[in-house]
Rosetta silent file (secondary structure, phi, psi, omega in degrees, C-alpha in Angstrom):
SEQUENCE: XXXXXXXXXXXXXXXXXXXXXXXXXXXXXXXXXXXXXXXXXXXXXXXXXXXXXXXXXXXXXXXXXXXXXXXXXXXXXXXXXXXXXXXXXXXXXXXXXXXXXXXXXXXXXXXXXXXXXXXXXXXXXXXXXXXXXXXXXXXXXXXXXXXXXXXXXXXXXXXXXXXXXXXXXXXXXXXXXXXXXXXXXXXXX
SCORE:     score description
SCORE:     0.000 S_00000001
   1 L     0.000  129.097 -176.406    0.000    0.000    0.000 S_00000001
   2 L  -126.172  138.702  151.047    1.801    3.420   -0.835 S_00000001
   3 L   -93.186  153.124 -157.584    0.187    6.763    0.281 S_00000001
   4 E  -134.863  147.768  153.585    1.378   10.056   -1.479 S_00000001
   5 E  -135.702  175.802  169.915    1.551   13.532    0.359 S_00000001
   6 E  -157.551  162.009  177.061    3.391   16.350   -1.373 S_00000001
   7 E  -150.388 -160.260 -159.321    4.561   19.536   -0.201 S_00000001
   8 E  -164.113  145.951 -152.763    6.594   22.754   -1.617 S_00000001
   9 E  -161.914  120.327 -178.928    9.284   24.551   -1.240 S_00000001
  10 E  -112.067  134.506  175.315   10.723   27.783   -2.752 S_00000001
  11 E  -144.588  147.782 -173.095   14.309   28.247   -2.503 S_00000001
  12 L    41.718   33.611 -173.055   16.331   30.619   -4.217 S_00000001
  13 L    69.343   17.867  161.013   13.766   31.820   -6.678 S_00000001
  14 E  -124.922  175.473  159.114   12.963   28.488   -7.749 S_00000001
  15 E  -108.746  135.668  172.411   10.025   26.073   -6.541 S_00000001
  16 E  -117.016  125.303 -171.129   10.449   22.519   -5.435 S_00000001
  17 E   -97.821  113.482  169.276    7.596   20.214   -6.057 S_00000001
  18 E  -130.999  146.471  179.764    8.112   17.314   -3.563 S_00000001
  19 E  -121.075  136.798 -175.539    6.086   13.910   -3.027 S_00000001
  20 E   -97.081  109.579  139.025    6.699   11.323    0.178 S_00000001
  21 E   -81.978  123.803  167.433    5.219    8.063   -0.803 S_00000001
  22 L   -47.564  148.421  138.152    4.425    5.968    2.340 S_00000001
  23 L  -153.802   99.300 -171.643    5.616    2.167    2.125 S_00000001
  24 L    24.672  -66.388 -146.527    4.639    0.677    5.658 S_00000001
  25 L  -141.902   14.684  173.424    8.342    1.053    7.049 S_00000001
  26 L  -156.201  154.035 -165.446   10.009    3.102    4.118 S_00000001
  27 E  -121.482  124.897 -172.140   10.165    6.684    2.510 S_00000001
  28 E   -98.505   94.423 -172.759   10.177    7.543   -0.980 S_00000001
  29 E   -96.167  115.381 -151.202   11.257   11.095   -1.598 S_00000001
  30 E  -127.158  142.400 -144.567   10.740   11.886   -5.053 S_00000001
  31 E  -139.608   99.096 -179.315   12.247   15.809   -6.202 S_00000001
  32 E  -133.621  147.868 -136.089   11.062   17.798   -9.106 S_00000001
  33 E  -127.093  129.440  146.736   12.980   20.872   -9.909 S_00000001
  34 E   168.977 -155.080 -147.007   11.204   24.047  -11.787 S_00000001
  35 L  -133.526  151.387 -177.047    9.989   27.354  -11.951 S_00000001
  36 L    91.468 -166.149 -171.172    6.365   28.490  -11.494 S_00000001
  37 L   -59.410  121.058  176.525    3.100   27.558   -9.586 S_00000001
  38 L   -90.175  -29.514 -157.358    4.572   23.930   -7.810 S_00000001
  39 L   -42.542  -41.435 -176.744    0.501   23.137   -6.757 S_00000001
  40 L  -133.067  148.830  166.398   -0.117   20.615   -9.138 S_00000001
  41 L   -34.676  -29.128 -170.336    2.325   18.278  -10.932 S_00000001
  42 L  -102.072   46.479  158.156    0.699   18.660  -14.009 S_00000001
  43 L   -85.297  125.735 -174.734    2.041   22.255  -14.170 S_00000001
  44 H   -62.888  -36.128 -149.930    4.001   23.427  -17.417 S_00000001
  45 H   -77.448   -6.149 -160.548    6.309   24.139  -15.113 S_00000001
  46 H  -137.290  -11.612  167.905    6.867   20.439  -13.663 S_00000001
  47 L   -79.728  112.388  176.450    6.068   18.662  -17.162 S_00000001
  48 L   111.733  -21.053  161.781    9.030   17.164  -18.480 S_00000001
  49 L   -32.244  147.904  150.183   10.934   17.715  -14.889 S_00000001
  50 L   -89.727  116.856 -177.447   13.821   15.396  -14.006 S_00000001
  51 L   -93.079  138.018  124.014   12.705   13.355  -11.162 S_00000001
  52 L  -114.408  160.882 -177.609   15.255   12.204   -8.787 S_00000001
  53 L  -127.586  130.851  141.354   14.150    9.126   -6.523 S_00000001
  54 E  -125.727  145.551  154.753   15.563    7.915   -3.431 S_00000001
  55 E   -91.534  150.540 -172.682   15.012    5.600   -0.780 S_00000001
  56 E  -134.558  113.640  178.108   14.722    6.629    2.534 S_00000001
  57 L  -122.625  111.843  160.164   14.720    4.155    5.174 S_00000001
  58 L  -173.797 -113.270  176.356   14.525    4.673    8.940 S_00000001
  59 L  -141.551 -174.521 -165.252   11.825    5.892   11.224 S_00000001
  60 L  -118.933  128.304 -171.970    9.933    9.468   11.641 S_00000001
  61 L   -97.538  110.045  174.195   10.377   11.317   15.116 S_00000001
  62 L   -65.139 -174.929 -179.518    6.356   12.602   15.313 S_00000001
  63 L  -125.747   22.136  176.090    6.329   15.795   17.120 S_00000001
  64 L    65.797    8.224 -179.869    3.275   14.708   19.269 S_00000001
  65 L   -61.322  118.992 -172.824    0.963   16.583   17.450 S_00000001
  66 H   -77.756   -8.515  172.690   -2.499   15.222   17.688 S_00000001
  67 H   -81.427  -55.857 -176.887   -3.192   16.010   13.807 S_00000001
  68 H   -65.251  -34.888  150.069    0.419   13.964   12.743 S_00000001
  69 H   -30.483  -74.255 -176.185   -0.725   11.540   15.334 S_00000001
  70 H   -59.551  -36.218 -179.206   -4.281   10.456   13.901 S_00000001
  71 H   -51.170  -43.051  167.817   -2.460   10.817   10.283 S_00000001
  72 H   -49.833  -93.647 -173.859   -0.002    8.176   11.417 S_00000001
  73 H   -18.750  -79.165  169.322   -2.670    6.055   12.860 S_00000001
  74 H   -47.242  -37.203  141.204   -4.455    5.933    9.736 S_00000001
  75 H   -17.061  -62.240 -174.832   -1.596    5.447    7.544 S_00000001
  76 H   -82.671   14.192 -152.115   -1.005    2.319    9.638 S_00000001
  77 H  -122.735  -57.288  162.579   -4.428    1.418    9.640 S_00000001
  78 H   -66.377  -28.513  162.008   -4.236    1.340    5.633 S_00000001
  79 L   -63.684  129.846 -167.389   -1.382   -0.347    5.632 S_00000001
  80 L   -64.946  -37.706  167.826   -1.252   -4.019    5.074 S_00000001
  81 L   -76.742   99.733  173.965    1.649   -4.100    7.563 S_00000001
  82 L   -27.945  123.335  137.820    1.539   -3.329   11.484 S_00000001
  83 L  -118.858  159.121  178.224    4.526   -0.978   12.594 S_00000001
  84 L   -81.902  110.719  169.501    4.921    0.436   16.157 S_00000001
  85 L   -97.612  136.081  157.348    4.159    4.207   16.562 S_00000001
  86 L  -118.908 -127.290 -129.317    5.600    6.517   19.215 S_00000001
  87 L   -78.170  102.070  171.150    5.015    9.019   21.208 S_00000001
  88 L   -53.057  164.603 -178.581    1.471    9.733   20.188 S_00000001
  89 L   -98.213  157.629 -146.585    0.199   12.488   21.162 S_00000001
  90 L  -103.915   59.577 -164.145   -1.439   12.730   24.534 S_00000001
  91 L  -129.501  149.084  168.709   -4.832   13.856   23.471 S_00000001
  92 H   -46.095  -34.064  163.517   -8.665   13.140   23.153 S_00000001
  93 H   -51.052  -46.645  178.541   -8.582   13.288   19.563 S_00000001
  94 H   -80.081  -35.743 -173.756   -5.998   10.694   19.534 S_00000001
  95 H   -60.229  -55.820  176.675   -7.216    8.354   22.610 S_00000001
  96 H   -62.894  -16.476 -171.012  -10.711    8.291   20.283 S_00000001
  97 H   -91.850  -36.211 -135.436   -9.061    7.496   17.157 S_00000001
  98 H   -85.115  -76.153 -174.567   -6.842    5.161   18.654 S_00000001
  99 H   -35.591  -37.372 -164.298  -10.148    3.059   20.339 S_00000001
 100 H   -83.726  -40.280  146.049  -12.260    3.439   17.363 S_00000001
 101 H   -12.814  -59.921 -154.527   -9.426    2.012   14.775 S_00000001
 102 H   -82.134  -23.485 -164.556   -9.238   -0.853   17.298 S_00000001
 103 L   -79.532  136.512  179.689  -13.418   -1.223   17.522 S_00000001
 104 L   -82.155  -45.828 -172.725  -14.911   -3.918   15.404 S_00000001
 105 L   -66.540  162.670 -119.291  -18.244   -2.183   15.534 S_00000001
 106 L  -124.861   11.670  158.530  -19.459   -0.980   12.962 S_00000001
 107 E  -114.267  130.341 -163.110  -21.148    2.086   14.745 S_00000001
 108 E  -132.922   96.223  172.276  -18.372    4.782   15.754 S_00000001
 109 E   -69.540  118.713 -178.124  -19.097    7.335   18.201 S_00000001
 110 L   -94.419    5.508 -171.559  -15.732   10.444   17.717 S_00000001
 111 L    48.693 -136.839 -152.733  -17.681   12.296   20.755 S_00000001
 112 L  -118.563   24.710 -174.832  -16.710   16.017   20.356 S_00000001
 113 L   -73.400   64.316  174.787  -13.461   14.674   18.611 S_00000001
 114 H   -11.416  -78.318  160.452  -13.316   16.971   15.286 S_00000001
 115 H   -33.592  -87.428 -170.023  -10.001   15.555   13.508 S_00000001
 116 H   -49.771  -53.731  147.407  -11.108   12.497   14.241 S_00000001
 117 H   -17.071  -55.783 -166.362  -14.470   12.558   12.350 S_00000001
 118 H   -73.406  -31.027 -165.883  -13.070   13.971    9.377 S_00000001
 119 H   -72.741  -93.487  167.356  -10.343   11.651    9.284 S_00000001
 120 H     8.158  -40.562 -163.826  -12.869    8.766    9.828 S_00000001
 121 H  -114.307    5.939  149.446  -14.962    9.330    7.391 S_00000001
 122 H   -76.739  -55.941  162.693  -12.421    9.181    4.650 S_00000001
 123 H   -34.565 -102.097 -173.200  -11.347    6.001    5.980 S_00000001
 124 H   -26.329  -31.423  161.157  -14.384    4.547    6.259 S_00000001
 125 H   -29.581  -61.408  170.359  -15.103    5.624    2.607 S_00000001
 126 H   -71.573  -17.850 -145.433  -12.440    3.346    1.455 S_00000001
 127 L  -113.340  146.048 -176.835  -12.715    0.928    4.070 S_00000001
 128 L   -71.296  134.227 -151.057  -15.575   -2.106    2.679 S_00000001
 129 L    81.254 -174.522 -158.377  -19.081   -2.129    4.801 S_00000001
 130 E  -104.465  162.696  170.832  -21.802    0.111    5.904 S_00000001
 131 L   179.229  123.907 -144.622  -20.965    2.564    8.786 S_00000001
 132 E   -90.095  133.636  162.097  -22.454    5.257   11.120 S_00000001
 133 E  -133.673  118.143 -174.887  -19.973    7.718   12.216 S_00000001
 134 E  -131.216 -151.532 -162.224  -21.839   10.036   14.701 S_00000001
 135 L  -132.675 -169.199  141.680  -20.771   12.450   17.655 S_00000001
 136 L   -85.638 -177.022  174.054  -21.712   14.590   20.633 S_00000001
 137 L   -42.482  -48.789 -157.810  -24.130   17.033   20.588 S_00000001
 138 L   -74.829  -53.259  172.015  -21.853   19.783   19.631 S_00000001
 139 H   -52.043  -47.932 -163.810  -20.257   17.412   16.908 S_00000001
 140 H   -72.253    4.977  177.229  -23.892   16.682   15.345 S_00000001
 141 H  -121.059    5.814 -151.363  -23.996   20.677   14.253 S_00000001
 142 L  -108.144  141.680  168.083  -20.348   21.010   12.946 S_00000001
 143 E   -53.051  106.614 -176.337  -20.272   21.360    9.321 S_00000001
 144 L  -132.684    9.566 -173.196  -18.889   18.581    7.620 S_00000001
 145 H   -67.912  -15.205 -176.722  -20.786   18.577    3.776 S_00000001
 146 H   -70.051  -46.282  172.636  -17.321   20.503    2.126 S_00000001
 147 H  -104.217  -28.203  131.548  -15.950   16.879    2.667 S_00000001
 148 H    13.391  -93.451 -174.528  -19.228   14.880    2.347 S_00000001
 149 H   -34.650  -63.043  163.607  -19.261   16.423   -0.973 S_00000001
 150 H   -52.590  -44.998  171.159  -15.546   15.551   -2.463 S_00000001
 151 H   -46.643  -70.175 -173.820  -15.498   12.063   -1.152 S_00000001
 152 L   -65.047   -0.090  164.447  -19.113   10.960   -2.756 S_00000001
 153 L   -79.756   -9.092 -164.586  -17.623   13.017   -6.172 S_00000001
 154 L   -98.818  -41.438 -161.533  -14.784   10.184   -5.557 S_00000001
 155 L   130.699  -22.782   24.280  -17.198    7.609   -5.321 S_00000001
 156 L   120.030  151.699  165.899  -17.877    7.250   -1.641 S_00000001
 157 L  -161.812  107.174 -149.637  -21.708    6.920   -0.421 S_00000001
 158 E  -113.383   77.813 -151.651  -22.341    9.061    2.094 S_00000001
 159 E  -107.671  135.584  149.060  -25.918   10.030    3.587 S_00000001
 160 E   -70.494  153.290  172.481  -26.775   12.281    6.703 S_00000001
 161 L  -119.565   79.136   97.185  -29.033   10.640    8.966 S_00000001
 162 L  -138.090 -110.970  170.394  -30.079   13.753   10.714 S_00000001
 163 L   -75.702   85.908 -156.052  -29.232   17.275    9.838 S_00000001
 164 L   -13.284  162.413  168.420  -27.972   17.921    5.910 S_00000001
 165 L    61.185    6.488 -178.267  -24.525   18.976    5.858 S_00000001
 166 E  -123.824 -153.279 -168.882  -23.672   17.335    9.574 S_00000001
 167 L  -105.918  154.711  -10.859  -23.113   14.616   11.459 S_00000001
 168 L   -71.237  131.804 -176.911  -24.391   11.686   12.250 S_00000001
 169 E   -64.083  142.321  131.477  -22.735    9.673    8.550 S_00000001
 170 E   -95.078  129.053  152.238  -24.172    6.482    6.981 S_00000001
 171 E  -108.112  140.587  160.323  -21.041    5.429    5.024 S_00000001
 172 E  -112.716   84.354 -172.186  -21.122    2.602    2.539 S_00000001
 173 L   -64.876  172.459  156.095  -17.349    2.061    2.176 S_00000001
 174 L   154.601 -140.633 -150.387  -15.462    0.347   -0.496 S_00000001
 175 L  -109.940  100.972 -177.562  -12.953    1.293   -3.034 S_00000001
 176 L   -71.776  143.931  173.693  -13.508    5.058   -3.898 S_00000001
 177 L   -77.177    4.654  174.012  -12.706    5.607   -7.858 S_00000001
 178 L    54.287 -178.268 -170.476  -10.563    8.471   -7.511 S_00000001
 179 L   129.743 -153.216 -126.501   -9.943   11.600   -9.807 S_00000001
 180 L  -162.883  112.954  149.398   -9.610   15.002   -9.527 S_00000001
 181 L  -128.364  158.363 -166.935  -11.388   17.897   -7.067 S_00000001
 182 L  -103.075 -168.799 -122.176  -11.458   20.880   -5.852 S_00000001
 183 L   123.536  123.364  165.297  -11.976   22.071   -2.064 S_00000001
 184 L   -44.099   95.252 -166.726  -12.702   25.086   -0.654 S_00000001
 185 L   -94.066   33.118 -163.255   -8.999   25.684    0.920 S_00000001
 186 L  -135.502   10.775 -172.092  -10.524   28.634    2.834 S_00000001
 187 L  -121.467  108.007 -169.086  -12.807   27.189    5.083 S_00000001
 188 L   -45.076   99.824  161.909  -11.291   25.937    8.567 S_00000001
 189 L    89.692    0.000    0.000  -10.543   21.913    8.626 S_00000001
């Protein structure tokens, strides 16, 4: 299973378009060197780029962060292989992700755990069987149709059972069909 992040990096009046690919226990740094808007790969500016690839093998020191926490967790949760993560972060966000990950059932209360919900309900997208992901009170009014919306454009099928655009989810996981969307990168989480 490989997972992709990318990030960006201007140095010296140039931009560097770089992508990590996950593989369970090893890091794929991949380096593409040009000039202009780095955002998407498919940028004249990155067509035609000289890749270099290395491997990069060792481990990742988190910073205890409860957002690089749950990210980890899911990584390894998608991954066909266990590895041992450390020091998680010491938070509610994480202590709920970490139980519900671990929970067979197939109803998954996040409480008033934010991250986790969103994170969740991508997972579960992907992940094969039907599943409620609901909240607290607080949780059951927080906006969540901006990702609602991208996922079931992925393929994902994704109903509220109470109030449109919130929480509590029906998910019908399986193997979203991917493509290309946009998101509102202006809107908070």
């Amino acid at each position: 299973m490989t997972l992709q992040g990318s990030f960006c990096s201007h140095v010296n009046g140039r931009f560097h378009h770089r992508t990590v690919d996950v593989h369970a226990t090893s890091l794929r740094l991949v380096r593409f060197k040009g000039r202009g808007d780095p955002s998407s790969i498919n940028h004249p500016s990155a067509r035609g780029a000289k890749a270099e690839t290395k491997i990069i093998k060792g481990e990742v020191n988190l910073t205890a962060s409860k957002s690089e926490s749950n990210r980890v967790l899911i990584i390894r949760a998608l991954c066909e292989k266990h590895f041992p993560i450390h020091n998680l972060a010491a938070a509610k966000d994480t202590e709920t992700m970490v139980e519900l990950l671990a929970n067979e059932g197939t109803i998954k209360d996040v409480g008033p755990a934010g991250t986790t919900m969103r994170f969740l309900t991508a997972f579960y997208a992907n992940t094969p069987g039907k599943w409620v992901l609901t909240g607290s009170e607080r949780m059951r009014n927080r906006p969540i149709a901006i990702l609602v919306d991208a996922l079931n454009k992925l393929g994902a099928k994704i109903k509220y059972l109470e109030k449109e655009g919130c929480p509590p989810l029906e998910i019908e996981g399986g193997n979203l069909k991917g493509g290309k969307i946009s998101i509102d990168g202006s809107v908070s989480s």
